[in-house]
């Protein structure tokens, strides 16, 4: 456990002035350039929005006023660069670091309990993050294996039993591809060859889509960041594909339909847009006013996560003891109003996973139809 004071109170420049706020730096390593840049910036803006509100409202920890500051580094979606960034951030005395991709998260998880310790805020739905049983991880979204059964059963019933694979080839995309293939076969379907491509670097998806459609599938599994995922849909529809899509949870309908017509998304299953959840209207309006774009769960869940962390610091009476902050996450989550948690939030599990309501949906005739309403588990 670190005993050094990482962020001492700053003294005002003028002699005799009162002490200034304690400044607590929050780290971030994510894709801020390349094909996943929009995704990384959505995560960053959610954290930024929460920090702006917290600083305006005022946070007091053990009698001392705290001001938060985000230190964001670009890792280009590359796990080795995530590790480099994390080392740089912890060397600056940063105790809490957000990472929004599974490859980076799984790479740096073993570093969390070394000296210096830090709390890893994981924005990825990869189940392996929880299965690592890491005591210094705080995972925000639901596990993606929650989605497999309803996605597959819905699409197989609606379109047929032949699945084509055109997902992204990131570490996360490969895990999703393996999982959806297994569930598809489990429910009696057949799976074609893997035509996955790197959504972070590919510009033209026509060739991959052509190969997939040569197998004459009923359904296509696609997904990565929203913008390139929409281009895969565009290529498929323009090549005459009339079937359904299973859309990986990283891609968001509300962003995809700003790139392709909503009609192209008909027959898709994915995660219900944040603005369609009950009780999100205030958050959506405030976010759009600040950033002039539609908020997705990237922004919403990281906004929530930052608010939970600030409350946990208050309850723990520390801004630098990552273990003590982690221990107060459940109590902090339960103390937040929905205006700060955005979604219906039940708490944080003992293994550091947010326990919240999630909804999956299909797109039919340009409208979202809810498939299942439940709460996360595992």
Short mmCIF file of C-alpha atoms in Angstrom, two decimals:
data_model
loop_
_atom_site.label_atom_id
_atom_site.label_comp_id
_atom_site.label_asym_id
_atom_site.label_seq_id
_atom_site.Cartn_x
_atom_site.Cartn_y
_atom_site.Cartn_z
CA UNK A 1 0.00 0.00 0.00
CA UNK A 2 1.37 3.43 -0.91
CA UNK A 3 1.94 5.76 2.00
CA UNK A 4 3.29 8.75 0.13
CA UNK A 5 1.03 11.74 -0.50
CA UNK A 6 0.70 11.82 -4.25
CA UNK A 7 -1.26 15.04 -4.71
CA UNK A 8 -0.36 17.54 -1.99
CA UNK A 9 -2.54 20.57 -1.53
CA UNK A 10 -1.48 23.37 -3.81
CA UNK A 11 -0.48 26.67 -2.22
CA UNK A 12 -1.65 29.94 -3.70
CA UNK A 13 1.05 31.99 -5.31
CA UNK A 14 0.55 35.01 -3.11
CA UNK A 15 1.98 34.91 0.40
CA UNK A 16 -0.64 34.60 3.09
CA UNK A 17 -3.30 33.21 0.75
CA UNK A 18 -5.57 30.39 1.81
CA UNK A 19 -4.87 26.87 0.70
CA UNK A 20 -6.19 25.93 -2.75
CA UNK A 21 -8.20 22.80 -3.55
CA UNK A 22 -6.49 19.42 -3.53
CA UNK A 23 -6.08 18.42 -7.18
CA UNK A 24 -6.72 14.75 -7.93
CA UNK A 25 -5.61 13.59 -11.37
CA UNK A 26 -7.62 10.85 -13.06
CA UNK A 27 -5.85 8.84 -15.78
CA UNK A 28 -7.18 7.70 -19.15
CA UNK A 29 -5.57 5.55 -21.84
CA UNK A 30 -7.68 4.91 -24.90
CA UNK A 31 -7.92 5.38 -28.69
CA UNK A 32 -7.96 9.08 -29.51
CA UNK A 33 -6.70 8.62 -33.07
CA UNK A 34 -7.27 6.04 -35.79
CA UNK A 35 -10.46 4.17 -36.63
CA UNK A 36 -11.57 3.88 -33.00
CA UNK A 37 -11.01 7.55 -32.18
CA UNK A 38 -14.71 8.44 -32.05
CA UNK A 39 -15.22 5.59 -29.58
CA UNK A 40 -12.34 6.71 -27.35
CA UNK A 41 -13.46 10.32 -27.42
CA UNK A 42 -17.01 9.32 -26.41
CA UNK A 43 -15.56 7.61 -23.34
CA UNK A 44 -13.37 10.62 -22.61
CA UNK A 45 -16.25 13.09 -22.93
CA UNK A 46 -18.36 11.13 -20.43
CA UNK A 47 -15.58 11.33 -17.85
CA UNK A 48 -14.97 15.00 -18.67
CA UNK A 49 -18.64 15.84 -18.22
CA UNK A 50 -18.76 14.19 -14.81
CA UNK A 51 -15.57 15.93 -13.70
CA UNK A 52 -16.91 19.31 -14.80
CA UNK A 53 -20.09 18.82 -12.77
CA UNK A 54 -18.25 17.47 -9.74
CA UNK A 55 -15.84 20.40 -9.71
CA UNK A 56 -18.70 22.86 -10.03
CA UNK A 57 -20.76 21.24 -7.26
CA UNK A 58 -17.76 20.71 -4.98
CA UNK A 59 -16.47 17.44 -3.54
CA UNK A 60 -15.08 17.23 -0.01
CA UNK A 61 -12.91 14.33 1.12
CA UNK A 62 -11.98 14.16 4.81
CA UNK A 63 -12.79 17.83 5.23
CA UNK A 64 -10.76 18.99 2.25
CA UNK A 65 -12.20 20.30 -1.00
CA UNK A 66 -11.14 18.28 -4.04
CA UNK A 67 -10.83 19.28 -7.69
CA UNK A 68 -10.53 16.58 -10.35
CA UNK A 69 -8.49 16.77 -13.54
CA UNK A 70 -8.42 14.23 -16.38
CA UNK A 71 -5.04 13.28 -17.84
CA UNK A 72 -5.81 11.57 -21.18
CA UNK A 73 -3.28 9.68 -23.30
CA UNK A 74 -3.79 8.14 -26.74
CA UNK A 75 -2.96 4.43 -27.05
CA UNK A 76 -4.38 4.01 -30.58
CA UNK A 77 -6.27 0.90 -29.40
CA UNK A 78 -2.95 -0.96 -29.01
CA UNK A 79 -2.47 -2.93 -25.77
CA UNK A 80 1.30 -2.45 -25.69
CA UNK A 81 0.78 1.32 -25.83
CA UNK A 82 -1.83 1.04 -23.07
CA UNK A 83 0.82 -0.54 -20.86
CA UNK A 84 3.28 2.23 -21.70
CA UNK A 85 0.70 4.89 -20.93
CA UNK A 86 -0.27 3.27 -17.63
CA UNK A 87 3.36 3.22 -16.52
CA UNK A 88 3.61 6.89 -17.41
CA UNK A 89 0.42 7.76 -15.53
CA UNK A 90 1.31 5.81 -12.38
CA UNK A 91 4.79 7.38 -12.39
CA UNK A 92 2.99 10.71 -12.07
CA UNK A 93 1.21 9.42 -8.95
CA UNK A 94 -2.14 8.73 -10.58
CA UNK A 95 -4.21 6.19 -8.62
CA UNK A 96 -7.26 5.75 -10.87
CA UNK A 97 -6.99 4.97 -14.59
CA UNK A 98 -9.80 4.45 -17.12
CA UNK A 99 -9.10 2.04 -20.02
CA UNK A 100 -11.87 1.43 -22.62
CA UNK A 101 -10.77 -1.67 -24.54
CA UNK A 102 -10.32 -5.29 -23.51
CA UNK A 103 -6.87 -5.79 -25.01
CA UNK A 104 -5.50 -2.90 -22.99
CA UNK A 105 -7.43 -3.85 -19.87
CA UNK A 106 -6.25 -7.47 -19.83
CA UNK A 107 -2.68 -6.34 -20.48
CA UNK A 108 -2.52 -3.91 -17.57
CA UNK A 109 -4.66 -5.81 -15.02
CA UNK A 110 -1.59 -7.59 -13.56
CA UNK A 111 0.04 -4.19 -13.04
CA UNK A 112 -2.71 -2.94 -10.72
CA UNK A 113 -1.45 -4.72 -7.60
CA UNK A 114 2.22 -3.94 -8.08
CA UNK A 115 3.91 -0.91 -6.59
CA UNK A 116 2.46 1.60 -7.24
CA UNK A 117 -1.08 0.19 -6.96
CA UNK A 118 -3.89 1.75 -8.96
CA UNK A 119 -7.60 1.23 -9.51
CA UNK A 120 -8.37 0.16 -13.10
CA UNK A 121 -11.72 1.39 -14.41
CA UNK A 122 -12.52 -1.06 -17.19
CA UNK A 123 -14.92 -0.09 -19.95
CA UNK A 124 -15.31 -3.36 -21.85
CA UNK A 125 -17.83 -6.17 -21.66
CA UNK A 126 -15.21 -8.93 -22.00
CA UNK A 127 -16.00 -11.63 -19.36
CA UNK A 128 -12.30 -12.44 -18.90
CA UNK A 129 -11.90 -9.12 -17.11
CA UNK A 130 -14.02 -10.39 -14.22
CA UNK A 131 -12.72 -13.93 -14.44
CA UNK A 132 -9.25 -12.61 -13.62
CA UNK A 133 -10.54 -11.95 -10.06
CA UNK A 134 -8.44 -8.82 -9.92
CA UNK A 135 -9.02 -6.92 -6.65
CA UNK A 136 -8.27 -3.53 -8.20
CA UNK A 137 -10.66 -3.58 -11.18
CA UNK A 138 -13.94 -1.66 -11.49
CA UNK A 139 -15.83 -2.91 -14.59
CA UNK A 140 -18.60 -0.68 -15.93
CA UNK A 141 -20.64 -2.42 -18.71
CA UNK A 142 -22.51 -5.73 -18.60
CA UNK A 143 -20.66 -8.85 -19.77
CA UNK A 144 -21.25 -9.48 -23.45
CA UNK A 145 -22.19 -13.11 -22.81
CA UNK A 146 -25.47 -11.74 -21.45
CA UNK A 147 -26.33 -10.82 -25.04
CA UNK A 148 -25.51 -14.05 -26.83
CA UNK A 149 -28.66 -16.11 -26.24
CA UNK A 150 -31.25 -13.39 -27.03
CA UNK A 151 -29.31 -12.12 -30.05
CA UNK A 152 -28.96 -15.56 -31.60
CA UNK A 153 -32.46 -16.82 -30.86
CA UNK A 154 -34.06 -13.63 -32.22
CA UNK A 155 -32.11 -13.62 -35.48
CA UNK A 156 -32.25 -17.35 -36.14
CA UNK A 157 -36.02 -17.32 -35.72
CA UNK A 158 -36.45 -14.27 -37.94
CA UNK A 159 -34.00 -15.04 -40.75
CA UNK A 160 -32.55 -18.54 -40.74
CA UNK A 161 -29.68 -20.67 -39.53
CA UNK A 162 -26.64 -19.62 -41.62
CA UNK A 163 -24.31 -17.08 -40.01
CA UNK A 164 -21.48 -15.10 -41.65
CA UNK A 165 -18.69 -13.51 -39.61
CA UNK A 166 -17.40 -10.00 -40.40
CA UNK A 167 -16.41 -8.69 -36.97
CA UNK A 168 -13.40 -6.59 -36.08
CA UNK A 169 -10.13 -8.43 -35.44
CA UNK A 170 -9.19 -6.66 -32.22
CA UNK A 171 -8.69 -8.90 -29.16
CA UNK A 172 -12.22 -8.01 -28.11
CA UNK A 173 -13.62 -8.68 -31.56
CA UNK A 174 -11.98 -12.10 -31.71
CA UNK A 175 -13.50 -13.08 -28.36
CA UNK A 176 -16.94 -11.90 -29.47
CA UNK A 177 -16.61 -13.82 -32.74
CA UNK A 178 -15.71 -17.01 -30.92
CA UNK A 179 -18.55 -16.58 -28.43
CA UNK A 180 -21.26 -15.79 -30.96
CA UNK A 181 -20.12 -18.68 -33.17
CA UNK A 182 -20.40 -21.08 -30.24
CA UNK A 183 -23.87 -19.86 -29.28
CA UNK A 184 -25.06 -19.98 -32.90
CA UNK A 185 -23.97 -23.62 -33.20
CA UNK A 186 -25.43 -24.42 -29.79
CA UNK A 187 -28.83 -23.26 -31.05
CA UNK A 188 -28.58 -25.46 -34.15
CA UNK A 189 -27.15 -23.11 -36.77
CA UNK A 190 -24.16 -23.29 -39.12
CA UNK A 191 -21.30 -20.77 -39.19
CA UNK A 192 -19.31 -19.77 -42.25
CA UNK A 193 -15.68 -18.74 -42.50
CA UNK A 194 -14.24 -15.88 -40.51
CA UNK A 195 -14.06 -12.82 -42.77
CA UNK A 196 -13.13 -10.43 -39.97
CA UNK A 197 -11.08 -7.29 -40.67
CA UNK A 198 -9.36 -4.67 -38.56
CA UNK A 199 -12.00 -1.96 -38.12
CA UNK A 200 -9.32 0.38 -36.79
CA UNK A 201 -7.39 0.52 -40.07
CA UNK A 202 -9.69 -0.73 -42.86
CA UNK A 203 -11.28 1.88 -45.11
CA UNK A 204 -13.11 -0.22 -47.72
CA UNK A 205 -15.15 -3.17 -46.39
CA UNK A 206 -16.51 -4.30 -49.75
CA UNK A 207 -14.08 -7.18 -50.22
CA UNK A 208 -14.70 -8.72 -46.78
CA UNK A 209 -18.46 -8.36 -47.23
CA UNK A 210 -18.32 -9.92 -50.71
CA UNK A 211 -16.52 -12.98 -49.31
CA UNK A 212 -19.07 -13.29 -46.52
CA UNK A 213 -22.05 -12.96 -48.85
CA UNK A 214 -20.64 -15.63 -51.18
CA UNK A 215 -21.62 -18.08 -48.41
CA UNK A 216 -25.26 -16.93 -48.81
CA UNK A 217 -25.83 -16.26 -45.09
CA UNK A 218 -29.14 -15.47 -43.44
CA UNK A 219 -27.50 -13.36 -40.75
CA UNK A 220 -24.20 -11.48 -40.49
CA UNK A 221 -22.27 -10.92 -37.27
CA UNK A 222 -20.60 -7.50 -37.42
CA UNK A 223 -19.17 -4.98 -35.02
CA UNK A 224 -16.39 -2.82 -33.69
CA UNK A 225 -16.53 0.96 -33.27
CA UNK A 226 -19.82 2.41 -34.53
CA UNK A 227 -18.59 4.34 -37.55
CA UNK A 228 -16.79 1.50 -39.37
CA UNK A 229 -19.57 -0.93 -38.36
CA UNK A 230 -22.03 1.31 -40.20
CA UNK A 231 -19.81 1.11 -43.28
CA UNK A 232 -19.97 -2.70 -43.13
CA UNK A 233 -23.78 -2.45 -43.08
CA UNK A 234 -23.66 -0.06 -46.01
CA UNK A 235 -21.46 -2.41 -48.05
CA UNK A 236 -23.72 -5.38 -47.30
CA UNK A 237 -26.97 -3.62 -48.16
CA UNK A 238 -25.53 -2.14 -51.34
CA UNK A 239 -24.44 -5.65 -52.38
CA UNK A 240 -28.04 -6.80 -51.97
CA UNK A 241 -28.00 -8.46 -48.55
CA UNK A 242 -31.58 -8.69 -47.22
CA UNK A 243 -30.89 -10.65 -44.04
CA UNK A 244 -30.30 -9.70 -40.43
CA UNK A 245 -27.34 -8.35 -38.48
CA UNK A 246 -26.08 -9.26 -35.02
CA UNK A 247 -24.32 -6.08 -33.93
CA UNK A 248 -21.56 -6.35 -31.34
CA UNK A 249 -22.26 -4.21 -28.28
CA UNK A 250 -19.36 -1.85 -29.02
CA UNK A 251 -21.24 -0.48 -32.02
CA UNK A 252 -24.20 1.78 -31.22
CA UNK A 253 -27.34 2.15 -33.32
CA UNK A 254 -27.70 5.85 -32.49
CA UNK A 255 -24.33 6.56 -34.10
CA UNK A 256 -24.69 4.13 -36.97
CA UNK A 257 -27.92 5.70 -38.18
CA UNK A 258 -26.16 9.04 -38.59
CA UNK A 259 -23.99 7.36 -41.26
CA UNK A 260 -26.44 5.00 -43.01
CA UNK A 261 -30.22 5.22 -43.43
CA UNK A 262 -32.20 3.71 -40.54
CA UNK A 263 -33.77 1.38 -43.12
CA UNK A 264 -30.35 -0.27 -43.59
CA UNK A 265 -30.45 -1.25 -39.90
CA UNK A 266 -33.83 -2.97 -40.09
CA UNK A 267 -33.42 -6.57 -39.03
CA UNK A 268 -30.54 -5.81 -36.66
CA UNK A 269 -30.19 -6.72 -32.98
CA UNK A 270 -27.97 -4.79 -30.62
CA UNK A 271 -27.94 -2.64 -27.51
CA UNK A 272 -30.83 -0.21 -27.01
CA UNK A 273 -29.67 3.42 -27.49
CA UNK A 274 -29.06 5.32 -24.27
CA UNK A 275 -31.65 7.96 -25.14
CA UNK A 276 -34.32 5.22 -25.28
CA UNK A 277 -33.81 4.24 -21.62
CA UNK A 278 -36.27 5.67 -19.10
CA UNK A 279 -34.88 8.48 -16.98
CA UNK A 280 -32.01 9.47 -19.28
CA UNK A 281 -33.54 12.64 -20.70
CA UNK A 282 -31.68 15.11 -18.46
CA UNK A 283 -28.31 13.48 -19.09
CA UNK A 284 -28.93 13.31 -22.84
CA UNK A 285 -29.94 16.98 -23.03
CA UNK A 286 -26.96 18.17 -20.98
CA UNK A 287 -24.51 16.05 -22.94
CA UNK A 288 -25.83 17.23 -26.31
CA UNK A 289 -25.61 20.83 -25.17
CA UNK A 290 -21.96 20.40 -24.16
CA UNK A 291 -20.63 18.18 -26.95
CA UNK A 292 -23.08 18.67 -29.84
CA UNK A 293 -23.40 14.91 -30.37
CA UNK A 294 -25.58 12.01 -29.29
CA UNK A 295 -24.49 10.32 -26.05
CA UNK A 296 -23.97 6.56 -26.18
CA UNK A 297 -23.36 4.14 -23.33
CA UNK A 298 -19.63 4.92 -23.72
CA UNK A 299 -20.31 8.42 -22.46
CA UNK A 300 -23.10 7.49 -20.06
CA UNK A 301 -21.41 4.59 -18.25
CA UNK A 302 -18.11 6.42 -17.87
CA UNK A 303 -19.97 9.49 -16.61
CA UNK A 304 -21.63 7.21 -14.07
CA UNK A 305 -18.33 5.55 -13.21
CA UNK A 306 -16.63 8.85 -12.44
CA UNK A 307 -19.53 9.89 -10.20
CA UNK A 308 -19.35 6.57 -8.34
CA UNK A 309 -15.61 7.03 -7.81
CA UNK A 310 -16.01 10.54 -6.42
CA UNK A 311 -18.66 9.35 -3.98
CA UNK A 312 -16.47 6.37 -2.99
CA UNK A 313 -13.63 8.77 -2.20
CA UNK A 314 -15.93 10.75 0.06
CA UNK A 315 -17.05 7.58 1.86
CA UNK A 316 -13.53 6.17 2.15
CA UNK A 317 -12.05 9.47 3.31
CA UNK A 318 -9.17 9.22 0.83
CA UNK A 319 -8.30 10.18 -2.74
CA UNK A 320 -5.13 8.08 -3.00
CA UNK A 321 -5.78 4.73 -1.30
CA UNK A 322 -7.08 2.81 -4.32
CA UNK A 323 -7.98 -0.26 -2.26
CA UNK A 324 -10.05 1.75 0.20
CA UNK A 325 -11.85 3.51 -2.66
CA UNK A 326 -12.56 0.16 -4.34
CA UNK A 327 -14.07 -1.13 -1.08
CA UNK A 328 -16.62 1.71 -1.05
CA UNK A 329 -17.83 1.38 -4.65
CA UNK A 330 -21.00 -0.54 -3.79
CA UNK A 331 -22.07 1.92 -1.08
CA UNK A 332 -21.22 4.82 -3.39
CA UNK A 333 -23.27 3.40 -6.27
CA UNK A 334 -26.28 2.89 -4.03
CA UNK A 335 -26.00 6.49 -2.82
CA UNK A 336 -26.10 8.05 -6.30
CA UNK A 337 -29.32 9.57 -7.67
CA UNK A 338 -30.34 8.35 -11.14
CA UNK A 339 -29.46 11.74 -12.58
CA UNK A 340 -25.81 10.85 -11.89
CA UNK A 341 -25.98 7.13 -12.63
CA UNK A 342 -28.05 7.61 -15.84
CA UNK A 343 -29.27 3.98 -15.86
CA UNK A 344 -31.07 2.15 -13.06
CA UNK A 345 -28.13 1.28 -10.81
CA UNK A 346 -28.38 -1.44 -8.14
CA UNK A 347 -24.81 -1.34 -6.83
CA UNK A 348 -21.37 -2.81 -7.47
CA UNK A 349 -20.71 -6.51 -6.93
CA UNK A 350 -17.98 -7.88 -4.65
CA UNK A 351 -15.77 -8.53 -7.69
CA UNK A 352 -16.06 -4.92 -8.83
CA UNK A 353 -18.75 -5.16 -11.51
CA UNK A 354 -21.50 -2.58 -11.94
CA UNK A 355 -24.92 -4.13 -11.28
CA UNK A 356 -27.37 -2.21 -13.45
CA UNK A 357 -30.32 -2.56 -15.76
CA UNK A 358 -29.56 -3.32 -19.38
CA UNK A 359 -31.81 -3.69 -22.42
CA UNK A 360 -31.25 -5.24 -25.83
CA UNK A 361 -33.34 -4.40 -28.84
CA UNK A 362 -34.03 -5.14 -32.48
CA UNK A 363 -34.68 -2.62 -35.22
CA UNK A 364 -37.97 -3.15 -37.06
CA UNK A 365 -39.47 -0.69 -39.51
CA UNK A 366 -37.13 1.99 -38.27
CA UNK A 367 -38.16 1.56 -34.62
CA UNK A 368 -36.54 -0.11 -31.63
CA UNK A 369 -38.29 -3.15 -30.18
CA UNK A 370 -37.10 -4.22 -26.74
CA UNK A 371 -36.16 -7.89 -26.53
CA UNK A 372 -35.44 -8.32 -22.86
CA UNK A 373 -35.33 -6.24 -19.70
CA UNK A 374 -33.20 -7.55 -16.88
CA UNK A 375 -30.19 -6.66 -14.83
CA UNK A 376 -26.59 -7.73 -15.15
CA UNK A 377 -25.28 -10.82 -13.47
CA UNK A 378 -22.05 -12.75 -12.85
#
